[in-house]
């Protein structure tokens, strides 16, 4: 899942980003409304966490403009404006998908982001299965032949993408775009190293194949 955090309080923005990355999300940060709009025009974000009080262009205006797009990201407004009137205005008049007032509990923010990302015509199953491997999205658990396997957030996210692909190869660039943020150099070995560790935890080198020029896929 890819998330954009539009927040001009830099410490808060970094804190949110760190927490979301630990939850296996790719996160980018911007500090102004015009940057938020430009990023959303260039990148397909699943969720935009949007502060209403942004410099250059307000979060309200960003929300209005993005709602004109054919396929806008889900927008969660995160703001100190916490009156009922403010919430109704954000949801009804501006078209935000969700609204969370500051101060907030991070666990609630995370749950709301995940809830927004699940809003699709045909949501995928909660538990994925492949050749003795089961991945439970809700519990964030992976089992191999019934044995619980501890994965890092990045390893979990890579395995989830491979299992969702149902045996098809997932391109290296797609793994980078979805799981890592914009600061990762695509030429680094981060993906290869993560896949190597994941292979070892799943049972060996033959669990995940590297298709030359195609990407990675789970073995049948």
mmCIF file with all atom_site columns, N, CA, C and O in Angstrom, residues 2 6 11 26 32 38 41 57 63-64 66 74 80 101-102 109 143 160-162 169 171 181 195 205 210 212:
data_model
loop_
_atom_site.group_PDB
_atom_site.id
_atom_site.type_symbol
_atom_site.label_atom_id
_atom_site.label_alt_id
_atom_site.label_comp_id
_atom_site.label_asym_id
_atom_site.label_entity_id
_atom_site.label_seq_id
_atom_site.pdbx_PDB_ins_code
_atom_site.Cartn_x
_atom_site.Cartn_y
_atom_site.Cartn_z
_atom_site.occupancy
_atom_site.B_iso_or_equiv
_atom_site.pdbx_formal_charge
_atom_site.auth_seq_id
_atom_site.auth_comp_id
_atom_site.auth_asym_id
_atom_site.auth_atom_id
_atom_site.pdbx_PDB_model_num
ATOM 1   N N  . UNK A 1 2   ? 0.516   2.252   -0.786  1.00 0.00 ? 2   UNK A N  1
ATOM 2   C CA . UNK A 1 2   ? 1.304   3.486   -0.846  1.00 0.00 ? 2   UNK A CA 1
ATOM 3   C C  . UNK A 1 2   ? 0.483   4.648   -0.301  1.00 0.00 ? 2   UNK A C  1
ATOM 4   O O  . UNK A 1 2   ? -0.653  4.861   -0.714  1.00 0.00 ? 2   UNK A O  1
ATOM 5   N N  . UNK A 1 6   ? 0.462   14.504  3.865   1.00 0.00 ? 6   UNK A N  1
ATOM 6   C CA . UNK A 1 6   ? 0.582   15.945  3.615   1.00 0.00 ? 6   UNK A CA 1
ATOM 7   C C  . UNK A 1 6   ? 0.393   16.669  4.942   1.00 0.00 ? 6   UNK A C  1
ATOM 8   O O  . UNK A 1 6   ? -0.733  16.871  5.401   1.00 0.00 ? 6   UNK A O  1
ATOM 9   N N  . UNK A 1 11  ? 7.825   17.162  12.486  1.00 0.00 ? 11  UNK A N  1
ATOM 10  C CA . UNK A 1 11  ? 8.029   16.084  13.454  1.00 0.00 ? 11  UNK A CA 1
ATOM 11  C C  . UNK A 1 11  ? 6.848   15.114  13.420  1.00 0.00 ? 11  UNK A C  1
ATOM 12  O O  . UNK A 1 11  ? 7.020   13.896  13.405  1.00 0.00 ? 11  UNK A O  1
ATOM 13  N N  . UNK A 1 26  ? 4.419   1.893   2.061   1.00 0.00 ? 26  UNK A N  1
ATOM 14  C CA . UNK A 1 26  ? 5.359   2.832   1.442   1.00 0.00 ? 26  UNK A CA 1
ATOM 15  C C  . UNK A 1 26  ? 4.793   4.230   1.644   1.00 0.00 ? 26  UNK A C  1
ATOM 16  O O  . UNK A 1 26  ? 3.631   4.486   1.333   1.00 0.00 ? 26  UNK A O  1
ATOM 17  N N  . UNK A 1 32  ? 3.286   20.930  1.921   1.00 0.00 ? 32  UNK A N  1
ATOM 18  C CA . UNK A 1 32  ? 2.414   22.002  1.430   1.00 0.00 ? 32  UNK A CA 1
ATOM 19  C C  . UNK A 1 32  ? 1.334   21.423  0.532   1.00 0.00 ? 32  UNK A C  1
ATOM 20  O O  . UNK A 1 32  ? 1.482   20.326  -0.020  1.00 0.00 ? 32  UNK A O  1
ATOM 21  N N  . UNK A 1 38  ? 0.478   17.934  -6.674  1.00 0.00 ? 38  UNK A N  1
ATOM 22  C CA . UNK A 1 38  ? 1.387   17.491  -7.721  1.00 0.00 ? 38  UNK A CA 1
ATOM 23  C C  . UNK A 1 38  ? 1.774   16.020  -7.562  1.00 0.00 ? 38  UNK A C  1
ATOM 24  O O  . UNK A 1 38  ? 1.807   15.267  -8.535  1.00 0.00 ? 38  UNK A O  1
ATOM 25  N N  . UNK A 1 41  ? -0.973  13.786  -8.698  1.00 0.00 ? 41  UNK A N  1
ATOM 26  C CA . UNK A 1 41  ? -1.127  13.776  -10.150 1.00 0.00 ? 41  UNK A CA 1
ATOM 27  C C  . UNK A 1 41  ? -0.097  12.868  -10.815 1.00 0.00 ? 41  UNK A C  1
ATOM 28  O O  . UNK A 1 41  ? -0.336  12.328  -11.893 1.00 0.00 ? 41  UNK A O  1
ATOM 29  N N  . UNK A 1 57  ? -1.341  26.045  -0.549  1.00 0.00 ? 57  UNK A N  1
ATOM 30  C CA . UNK A 1 57  ? -2.698  25.646  -0.926  1.00 0.00 ? 57  UNK A CA 1
ATOM 31  C C  . UNK A 1 57  ? -3.291  24.881  0.249   1.00 0.00 ? 57  UNK A C  1
ATOM 32  O O  . UNK A 1 57  ? -2.674  23.949  0.764   1.00 0.00 ? 57  UNK A O  1
ATOM 33  N N  . UNK A 1 63  ? -8.297  18.830  -1.517  1.00 0.00 ? 63  UNK A N  1
ATOM 34  C CA . UNK A 1 63  ? -9.357  17.825  -1.544  1.00 0.00 ? 63  UNK A CA 1
ATOM 35  C C  . UNK A 1 63  ? -10.333 18.100  -2.685  1.00 0.00 ? 63  UNK A C  1
ATOM 36  O O  . UNK A 1 63  ? -10.717 17.193  -3.425  1.00 0.00 ? 63  UNK A O  1
ATOM 37  N N  . UNK A 1 64  ? -10.732 19.361  -2.825  1.00 0.00 ? 64  UNK A N  1
ATOM 38  C CA . UNK A 1 64  ? -11.665 19.723  -3.909  1.00 0.00 ? 64  UNK A CA 1
ATOM 39  C C  . UNK A 1 64  ? -11.083 19.364  -5.277  1.00 0.00 ? 64  UNK A C  1
ATOM 40  O O  . UNK A 1 64  ? -11.761 18.804  -6.141  1.00 0.00 ? 64  UNK A O  1
ATOM 41  N N  . UNK A 1 66  ? -8.585  17.243  -6.086  1.00 0.00 ? 66  UNK A N  1
ATOM 42  C CA . UNK A 1 66  ? -8.364  15.815  -6.313  1.00 0.00 ? 66  UNK A CA 1
ATOM 43  C C  . UNK A 1 66  ? -9.664  15.087  -6.589  1.00 0.00 ? 66  UNK A C  1
ATOM 44  O O  . UNK A 1 66  ? -9.682  14.075  -7.304  1.00 0.00 ? 66  UNK A O  1
ATOM 45  N N  . UNK A 1 74  ? -7.956  7.683   -1.808  1.00 0.00 ? 74  UNK A N  1
ATOM 46  C CA . UNK A 1 74  ? -8.826  7.860   -0.653  1.00 0.00 ? 74  UNK A CA 1
ATOM 47  C C  . UNK A 1 74  ? -8.222  8.955   0.225   1.00 0.00 ? 74  UNK A C  1
ATOM 48  O O  . UNK A 1 74  ? -7.003  8.969   0.443   1.00 0.00 ? 74  UNK A O  1
ATOM 49  N N  . UNK A 1 80  ? -6.804  19.699  13.323  1.00 0.00 ? 80  UNK A N  1
ATOM 50  C CA . UNK A 1 80  ? -7.174  20.162  14.668  1.00 0.00 ? 80  UNK A CA 1
ATOM 51  C C  . UNK A 1 80  ? -8.604  20.695  14.707  1.00 0.00 ? 80  UNK A C  1
ATOM 52  O O  . UNK A 1 80  ? -9.152  20.917  15.787  1.00 0.00 ? 80  UNK A O  1
ATOM 53  N N  . UNK A 1 101 ? -9.637  13.888  13.985  1.00 0.00 ? 101 UNK A N  1
ATOM 54  C CA . UNK A 1 101 ? -9.214  15.119  14.647  1.00 0.00 ? 101 UNK A CA 1
ATOM 55  C C  . UNK A 1 101 ? -7.928  14.891  15.446  1.00 0.00 ? 101 UNK A C  1
ATOM 56  O O  . UNK A 1 101 ? -7.690  13.815  15.987  1.00 0.00 ? 101 UNK A O  1
ATOM 57  N N  . UNK A 1 102 ? -7.103  15.929  15.499  1.00 0.00 ? 102 UNK A N  1
ATOM 58  C CA . UNK A 1 102 ? -5.917  15.939  16.360  1.00 0.00 ? 102 UNK A CA 1
ATOM 59  C C  . UNK A 1 102 ? -6.329  16.446  17.750  1.00 0.00 ? 102 UNK A C  1
ATOM 60  O O  . UNK A 1 102 ? -7.171  17.325  17.831  1.00 0.00 ? 102 UNK A O  1
ATOM 61  N N  . UNK A 1 109 ? -5.476  5.846   13.691  1.00 0.00 ? 109 UNK A N  1
ATOM 62  C CA . UNK A 1 109 ? -5.087  6.327   12.363  1.00 0.00 ? 109 UNK A CA 1
ATOM 63  C C  . UNK A 1 109 ? -4.752  5.162   11.451  1.00 0.00 ? 109 UNK A C  1
ATOM 64  O O  . UNK A 1 109 ? -5.215  5.100   10.295  1.00 0.00 ? 109 UNK A O  1
ATOM 65  N N  . UNK A 1 143 ? 2.118   -18.447 8.014   1.00 0.00 ? 143 UNK A N  1
ATOM 66  C CA . UNK A 1 143 ? 2.415   -19.809 8.466   1.00 0.00 ? 143 UNK A CA 1
ATOM 67  C C  . UNK A 1 143 ? 2.860   -20.645 7.271   1.00 0.00 ? 143 UNK A C  1
ATOM 68  O O  . UNK A 1 143 ? 2.320   -20.506 6.173   1.00 0.00 ? 143 UNK A O  1
ATOM 69  N N  . UNK A 1 160 ? 3.050   -10.787 0.467   1.00 0.00 ? 160 UNK A N  1
ATOM 70  C CA . UNK A 1 160 ? 1.643   -10.512 0.165   1.00 0.00 ? 160 UNK A CA 1
ATOM 71  C C  . UNK A 1 160 ? 1.456   -10.190 -1.313  1.00 0.00 ? 160 UNK A C  1
ATOM 72  O O  . UNK A 1 160 ? 0.537   -10.706 -1.958  1.00 0.00 ? 160 UNK A O  1
ATOM 73  N N  . UNK A 1 161 ? 2.341   -9.362  -1.884  1.00 0.00 ? 161 UNK A N  1
ATOM 74  C CA . UNK A 1 161 ? 2.230   -9.029  -3.301  1.00 0.00 ? 161 UNK A CA 1
ATOM 75  C C  . UNK A 1 161 ? 2.419   -10.268 -4.173  1.00 0.00 ? 161 UNK A C  1
ATOM 76  O O  . UNK A 1 161 ? 1.720   -10.455 -5.175  1.00 0.00 ? 161 UNK A O  1
ATOM 77  N N  . UNK A 1 162 ? 3.376   -11.122 -3.812  1.00 0.00 ? 162 UNK A N  1
ATOM 78  C CA . UNK A 1 162 ? 3.619   -12.331 -4.603  1.00 0.00 ? 162 UNK A CA 1
ATOM 79  C C  . UNK A 1 162 ? 2.428   -13.280 -4.524  1.00 0.00 ? 162 UNK A C  1
ATOM 80  O O  . UNK A 1 162 ? 2.048   -13.896 -5.527  1.00 0.00 ? 162 UNK A O  1
ATOM 81  N N  . UNK A 1 169 ? 4.545   -13.351 -12.311 1.00 0.00 ? 169 UNK A N  1
ATOM 82  C CA . UNK A 1 169 ? 5.718   -12.607 -11.869 1.00 0.00 ? 169 UNK A CA 1
ATOM 83  C C  . UNK A 1 169 ? 5.343   -11.172 -11.498 1.00 0.00 ? 169 UNK A C  1
ATOM 84  O O  . UNK A 1 169 ? 4.560   -10.527 -12.190 1.00 0.00 ? 169 UNK A O  1
ATOM 85  N N  . UNK A 1 171 ? 6.938   -7.533  -11.190 1.00 0.00 ? 171 UNK A N  1
ATOM 86  C CA . UNK A 1 171 ? 8.147   -6.818  -11.603 1.00 0.00 ? 171 UNK A CA 1
ATOM 87  C C  . UNK A 1 171 ? 8.869   -6.164  -10.427 1.00 0.00 ? 171 UNK A C  1
ATOM 88  O O  . UNK A 1 171 ? 8.240   -5.718  -9.459  1.00 0.00 ? 171 UNK A O  1
ATOM 89  N N  . UNK A 1 181 ? 9.550   3.616   -0.461  1.00 0.00 ? 181 UNK A N  1
ATOM 90  C CA . UNK A 1 181 ? 9.151   4.969   -0.828  1.00 0.00 ? 181 UNK A CA 1
ATOM 91  C C  . UNK A 1 181 ? 10.092  5.547   -1.871  1.00 0.00 ? 181 UNK A C  1
ATOM 92  O O  . UNK A 1 181 ? 11.023  4.898   -2.337  1.00 0.00 ? 181 UNK A O  1
ATOM 93  N N  . UNK A 1 195 ? 14.061  -10.446 -0.630  1.00 0.00 ? 195 UNK A N  1
ATOM 94  C CA . UNK A 1 195 ? 13.595  -11.715 -1.196  1.00 0.00 ? 195 UNK A CA 1
ATOM 95  C C  . UNK A 1 195 ? 14.472  -12.869 -0.716  1.00 0.00 ? 195 UNK A C  1
ATOM 96  O O  . UNK A 1 195 ? 13.975  -13.962 -0.411  1.00 0.00 ? 195 UNK A O  1
ATOM 97  N N  . UNK A 1 205 ? 15.709  -21.763 -1.195  1.00 0.00 ? 205 UNK A N  1
ATOM 98  C CA . UNK A 1 205 ? 15.836  -20.938 -2.407  1.00 0.00 ? 205 UNK A CA 1
ATOM 99  C C  . UNK A 1 205 ? 14.794  -21.213 -3.479  1.00 0.00 ? 205 UNK A C  1
ATOM 100 O O  . UNK A 1 205 ? 14.561  -20.377 -4.349  1.00 0.00 ? 205 UNK A O  1
ATOM 101 N N  . UNK A 1 210 ? 13.225  -16.096 -9.472  1.00 0.00 ? 210 UNK A N  1
ATOM 102 C CA . UNK A 1 210 ? 13.516  -14.817 -10.121 1.00 0.00 ? 210 UNK A CA 1
ATOM 103 C C  . UNK A 1 210 ? 13.464  -15.051 -11.620 1.00 0.00 ? 210 UNK A C  1
ATOM 104 O O  . UNK A 1 210 ? 14.330  -15.731 -12.176 1.00 0.00 ? 210 UNK A O  1
ATOM 105 N N  . UNK A 1 212 ? 14.095  -13.906 -15.173 1.00 0.00 ? 212 UNK A N  1
ATOM 106 C CA . UNK A 1 212 ? 14.958  -12.917 -15.820 1.00 0.00 ? 212 UNK A CA 1
ATOM 107 C C  . UNK A 1 212 ? 14.135  -11.922 -16.635 1.00 0.00 ? 212 UNK A C  1
ATOM 108 O O  . UNK A 1 212 ? 13.370  -12.310 -17.520 1.00 0.00 ? 212 UNK A O  1
#
